[in-house]
Short mmCIF file of C-alpha atoms in Angstrom, two decimals:
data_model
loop_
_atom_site.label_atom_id
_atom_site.label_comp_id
_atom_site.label_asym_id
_atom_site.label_seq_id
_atom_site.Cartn_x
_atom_site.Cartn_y
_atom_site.Cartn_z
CA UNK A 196 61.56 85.96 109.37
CA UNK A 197 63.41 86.42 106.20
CA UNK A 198 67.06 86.30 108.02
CA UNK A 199 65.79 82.71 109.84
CA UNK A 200 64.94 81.37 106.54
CA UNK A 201 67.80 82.09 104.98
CA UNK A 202 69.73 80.95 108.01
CA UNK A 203 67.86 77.70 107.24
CA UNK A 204 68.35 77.32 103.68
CA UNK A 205 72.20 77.19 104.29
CA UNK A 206 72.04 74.77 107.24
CA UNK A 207 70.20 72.67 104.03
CA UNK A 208 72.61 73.42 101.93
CA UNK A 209 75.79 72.90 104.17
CA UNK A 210 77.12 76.39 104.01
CA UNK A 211 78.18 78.01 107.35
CA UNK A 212 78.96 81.43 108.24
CA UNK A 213 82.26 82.66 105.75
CA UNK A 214 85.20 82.32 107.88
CA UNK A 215 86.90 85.36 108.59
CA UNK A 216 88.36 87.35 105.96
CA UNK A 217 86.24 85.60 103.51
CA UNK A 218 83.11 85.64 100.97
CA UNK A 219 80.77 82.83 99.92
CA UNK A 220 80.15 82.03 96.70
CA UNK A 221 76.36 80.37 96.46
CA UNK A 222 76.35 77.56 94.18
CA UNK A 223 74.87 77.41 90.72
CA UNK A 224 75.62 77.59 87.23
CA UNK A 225 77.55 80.33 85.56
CA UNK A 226 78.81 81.06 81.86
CA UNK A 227 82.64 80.79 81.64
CA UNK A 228 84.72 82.45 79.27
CA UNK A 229 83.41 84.67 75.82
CA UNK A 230 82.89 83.73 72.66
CA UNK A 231 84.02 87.12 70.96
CA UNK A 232 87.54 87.06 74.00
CA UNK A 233 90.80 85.91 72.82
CA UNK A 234 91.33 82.37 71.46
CA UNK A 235 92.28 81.49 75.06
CA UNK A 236 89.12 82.50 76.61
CA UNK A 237 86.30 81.18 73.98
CA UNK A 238 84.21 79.48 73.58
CA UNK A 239 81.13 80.07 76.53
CA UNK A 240 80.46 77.52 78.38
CA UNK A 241 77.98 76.25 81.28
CA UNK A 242 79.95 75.65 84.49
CA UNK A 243 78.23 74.14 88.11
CA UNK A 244 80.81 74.64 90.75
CA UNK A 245 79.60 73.74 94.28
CA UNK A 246 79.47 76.81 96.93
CA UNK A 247 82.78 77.72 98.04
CA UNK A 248 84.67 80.42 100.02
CA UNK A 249 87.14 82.75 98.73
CA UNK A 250 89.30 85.30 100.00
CA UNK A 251 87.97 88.80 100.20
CA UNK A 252 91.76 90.09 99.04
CA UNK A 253 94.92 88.40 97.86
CA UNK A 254 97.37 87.53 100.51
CA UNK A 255 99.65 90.22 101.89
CA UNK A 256 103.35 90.01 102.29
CA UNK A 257 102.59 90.35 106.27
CA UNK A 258 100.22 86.95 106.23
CA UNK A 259 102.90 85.19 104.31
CA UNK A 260 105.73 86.28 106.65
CA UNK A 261 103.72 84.04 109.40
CA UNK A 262 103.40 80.87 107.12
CA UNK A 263 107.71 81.20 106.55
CA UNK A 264 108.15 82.09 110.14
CA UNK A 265 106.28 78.99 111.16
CA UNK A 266 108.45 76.76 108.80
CA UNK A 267 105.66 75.99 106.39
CA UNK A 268 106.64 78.53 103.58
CA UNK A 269 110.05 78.89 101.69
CA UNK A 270 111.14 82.51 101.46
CA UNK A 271 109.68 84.23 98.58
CA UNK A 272 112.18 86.17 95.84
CA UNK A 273 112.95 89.20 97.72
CA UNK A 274 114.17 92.81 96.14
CA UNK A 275 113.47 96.54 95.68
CA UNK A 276 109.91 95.62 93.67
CA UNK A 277 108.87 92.80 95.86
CA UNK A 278 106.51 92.94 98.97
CA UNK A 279 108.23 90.26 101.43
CA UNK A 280 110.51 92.36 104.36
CA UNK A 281 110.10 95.14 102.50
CA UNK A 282 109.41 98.29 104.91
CA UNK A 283 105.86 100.11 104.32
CA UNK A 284 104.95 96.56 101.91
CA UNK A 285 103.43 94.88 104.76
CA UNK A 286 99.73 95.20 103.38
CA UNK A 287 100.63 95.04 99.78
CA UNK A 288 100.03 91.20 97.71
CA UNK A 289 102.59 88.86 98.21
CA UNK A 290 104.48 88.80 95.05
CA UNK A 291 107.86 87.12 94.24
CA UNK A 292 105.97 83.37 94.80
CA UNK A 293 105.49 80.46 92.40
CA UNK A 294 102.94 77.66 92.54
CA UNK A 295 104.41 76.11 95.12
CA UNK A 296 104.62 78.98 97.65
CA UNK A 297 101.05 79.69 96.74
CA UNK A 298 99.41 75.98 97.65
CA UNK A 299 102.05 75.85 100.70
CA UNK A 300 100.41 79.25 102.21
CA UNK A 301 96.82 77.93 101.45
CA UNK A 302 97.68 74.60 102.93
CA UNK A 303 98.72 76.45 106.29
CA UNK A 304 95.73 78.75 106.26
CA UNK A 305 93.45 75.82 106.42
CA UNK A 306 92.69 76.49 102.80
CA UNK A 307 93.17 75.45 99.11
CA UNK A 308 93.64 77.35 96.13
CA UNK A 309 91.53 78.07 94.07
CA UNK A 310 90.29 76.50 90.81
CA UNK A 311 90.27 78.43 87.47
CA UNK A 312 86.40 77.94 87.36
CA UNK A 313 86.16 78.74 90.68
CA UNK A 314 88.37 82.30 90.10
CA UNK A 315 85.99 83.29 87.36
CA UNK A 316 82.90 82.89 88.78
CA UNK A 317 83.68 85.13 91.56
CA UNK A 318 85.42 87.69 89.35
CA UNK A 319 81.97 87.37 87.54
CA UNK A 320 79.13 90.11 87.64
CA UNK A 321 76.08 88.74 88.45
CA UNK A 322 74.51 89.72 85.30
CA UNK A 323 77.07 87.89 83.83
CA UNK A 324 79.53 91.10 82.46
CA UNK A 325 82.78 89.80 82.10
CA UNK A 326 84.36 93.32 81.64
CA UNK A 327 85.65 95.76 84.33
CA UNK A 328 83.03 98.66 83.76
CA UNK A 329 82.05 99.83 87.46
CA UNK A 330 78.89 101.26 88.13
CA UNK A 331 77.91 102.07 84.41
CA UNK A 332 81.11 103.70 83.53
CA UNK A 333 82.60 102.92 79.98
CA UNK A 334 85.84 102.04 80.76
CA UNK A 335 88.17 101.42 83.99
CA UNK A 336 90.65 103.95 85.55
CA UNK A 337 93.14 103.66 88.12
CA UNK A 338 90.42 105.07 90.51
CA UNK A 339 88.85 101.27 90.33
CA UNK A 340 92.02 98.89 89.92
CA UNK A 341 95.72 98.86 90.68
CA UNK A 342 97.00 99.10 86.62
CA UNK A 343 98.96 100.99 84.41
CA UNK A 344 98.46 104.67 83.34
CA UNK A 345 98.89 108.06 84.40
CA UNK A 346 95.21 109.10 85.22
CA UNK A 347 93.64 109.56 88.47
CA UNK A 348 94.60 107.55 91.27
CA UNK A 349 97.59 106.04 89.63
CA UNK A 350 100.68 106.15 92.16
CA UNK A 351 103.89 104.53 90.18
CA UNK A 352 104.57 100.66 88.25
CA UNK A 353 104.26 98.79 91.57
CA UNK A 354 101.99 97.35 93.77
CA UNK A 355 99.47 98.51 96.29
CA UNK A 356 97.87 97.65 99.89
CA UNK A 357 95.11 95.22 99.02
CA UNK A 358 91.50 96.19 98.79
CA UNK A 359 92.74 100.31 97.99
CA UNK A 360 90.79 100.72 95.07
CA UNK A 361 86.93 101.14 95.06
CA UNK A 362 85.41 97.83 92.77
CA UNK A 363 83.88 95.51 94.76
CA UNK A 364 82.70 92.35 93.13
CA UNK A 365 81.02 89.28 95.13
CA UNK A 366 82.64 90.88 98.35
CA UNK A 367 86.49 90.47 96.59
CA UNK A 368 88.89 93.07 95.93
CA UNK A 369 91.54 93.42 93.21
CA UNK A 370 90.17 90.73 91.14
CA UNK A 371 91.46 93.25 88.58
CA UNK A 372 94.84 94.77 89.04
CA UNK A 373 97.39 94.54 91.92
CA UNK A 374 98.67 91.17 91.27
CA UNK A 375 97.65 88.06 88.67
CA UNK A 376 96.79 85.32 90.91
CA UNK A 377 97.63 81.67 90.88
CA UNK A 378 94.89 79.23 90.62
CA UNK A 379 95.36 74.92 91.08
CA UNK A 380 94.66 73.49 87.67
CA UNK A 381 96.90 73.49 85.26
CA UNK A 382 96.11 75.14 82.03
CA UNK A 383 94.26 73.57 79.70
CA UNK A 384 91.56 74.74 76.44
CA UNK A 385 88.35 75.43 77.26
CA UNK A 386 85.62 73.05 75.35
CA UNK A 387 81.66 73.76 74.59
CA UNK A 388 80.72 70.89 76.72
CA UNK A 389 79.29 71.73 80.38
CA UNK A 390 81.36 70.86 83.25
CA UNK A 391 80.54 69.98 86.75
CA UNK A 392 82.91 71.23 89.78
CA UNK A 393 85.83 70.93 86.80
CA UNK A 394 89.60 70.43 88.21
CA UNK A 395 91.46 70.61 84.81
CA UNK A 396 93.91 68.23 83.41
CA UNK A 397 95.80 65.90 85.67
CA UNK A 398 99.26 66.80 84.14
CA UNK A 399 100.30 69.64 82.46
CA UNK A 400 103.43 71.49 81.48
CA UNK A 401 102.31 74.88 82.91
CA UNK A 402 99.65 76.07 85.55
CA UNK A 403 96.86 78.68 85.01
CA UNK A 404 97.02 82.19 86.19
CA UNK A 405 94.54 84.65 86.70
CA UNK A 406 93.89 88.36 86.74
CA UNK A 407 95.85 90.99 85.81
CA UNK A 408 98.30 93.45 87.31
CA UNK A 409 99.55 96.54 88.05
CA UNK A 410 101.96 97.00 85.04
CA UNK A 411 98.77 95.83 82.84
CA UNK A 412 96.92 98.38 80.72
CA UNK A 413 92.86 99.02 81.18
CA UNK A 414 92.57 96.22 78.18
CA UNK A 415 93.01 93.26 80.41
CA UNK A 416 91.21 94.11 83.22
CA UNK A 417 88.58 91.43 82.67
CA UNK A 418 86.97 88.52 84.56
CA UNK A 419 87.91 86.40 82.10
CA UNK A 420 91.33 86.72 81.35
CA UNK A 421 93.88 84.12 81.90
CA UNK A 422 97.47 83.17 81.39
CA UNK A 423 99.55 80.29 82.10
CA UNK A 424 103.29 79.83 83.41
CA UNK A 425 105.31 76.88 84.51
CA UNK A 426 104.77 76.14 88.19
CA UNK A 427 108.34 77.11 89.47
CA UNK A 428 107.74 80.56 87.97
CA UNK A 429 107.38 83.70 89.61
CA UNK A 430 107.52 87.92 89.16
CA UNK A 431 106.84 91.26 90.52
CA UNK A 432 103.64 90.94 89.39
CA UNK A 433 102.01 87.35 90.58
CA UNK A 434 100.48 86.74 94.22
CA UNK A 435 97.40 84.55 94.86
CA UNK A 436 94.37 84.06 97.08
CA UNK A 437 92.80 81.35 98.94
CA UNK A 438 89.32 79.10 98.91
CA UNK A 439 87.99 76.87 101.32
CA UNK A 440 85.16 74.17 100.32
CA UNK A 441 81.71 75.32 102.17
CA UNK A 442 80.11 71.97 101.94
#
């Protein structure tokens, strides 16, 4: 009884089943950024964002190999630190791609990226925590995210194969660590107003990024962090995910 009306309440709503290798968001309000966060991350504010689909992990160096191979991708930067043809990488992030590669892949997944709103709210606990802090714990190790130290579970100042670590938040992994992930908008301040399904700015000198990474310290592994960085940018340390619309 309860799984038929739930399996009726989405046929009302227009959500499906989550394609493969994917979560759904539900849709509803949530409270983006923090007042008492950096200057870029303040003030709170009420965000509606429809229900959407998001990728359970960031996209490996082995999925983006098939979007270059089929002509739809230009090679990412290659080299010793990056994941693309590099032996035993396979299942790590892509890294070495800019905004470009990043929409290109989604595109030929059938996908989108995601927005910034979008990124938060699944990197979100659903009591609203912002902050890293798994299963009561006081602060975040290398045991729960790909980052910098030299504590338990930390392997070196690179990357690892997606979805290794043991924080699991809406379904996603690595929405801490790894890599910092592109997102569509570009960046922009953040406003008191609420905001309905927002895009960003039309124009913009630089696009936002999300997360962060491995060669980040425990301080930034937060749902609500965010950078920016012009669009034909790219590092060791930035890789992305995808979205799909589910309605």
């Amino acid at each position: 009884q309860i799984e038929y009306h739930i399996s009726m309440l989405k046929k009302m709503l227009g959500v499906g089943q989550a394609p493969s290798g994917m979560v759904l968001i539900p849709a509803g309000d949530f409270q983006m950024g923090h007042d008492d966060s950096g200057r870029h991350e303040r003030p709170t504010h009420t965000v509606y964002l429809n229900p959407y689909y998001i990728d359970k992990t960031e996209v490996t160096a082995e999925a983006f190999k098939k979007c270059v191979d089929a002509g739809k991708c230009k090679l990412p930067y290659v080299g010793d630190d990056y994941s693309y043809n590099n032996g035993g990488y396979e299942n790590h992030p892509i890294n070495g791609v800019d905004w470009f590669h990043a929409r290109d892949y989604c595109l030929f997944a059938g996908k989108r990226l995601l927005t910034e709103a979008e990124w938060e709210k699944a990197a979100s606990w659903k009591d609203g925590k912002k902050y890293w802090f798994p299963n009561g714990k006081k602060e975040i190790t290398c045991a729960d995210a790909v980052l910098s130290g030299d504590g338990e579970g930390c392997e070196g100042d690179h990357t690892q194969p997606v979805a290794s670590r043991n924080v699991e938040i809406n379904g996603t992994y690595d929405m801490a660590g790894n890599v910092m992930e592109w997102v569509s908008n570009w960046w922009y301040a953040y406003s008191e107003e609420p905001q309905n399904n927002p895009q960003g700015p039309e124009e913009g000198d630089e696009r936002s990024i999300r997360s962060a990474a491995y060669n980040y310290g425990d301080s930034y592994m937060r749902g609500i962090w965010r950078s920016a960085w012009g669009p034909t940018g790219y590092d060791v340390n930035i890789g992305f995910r995808c979205a799909q619309s589910a309605q």
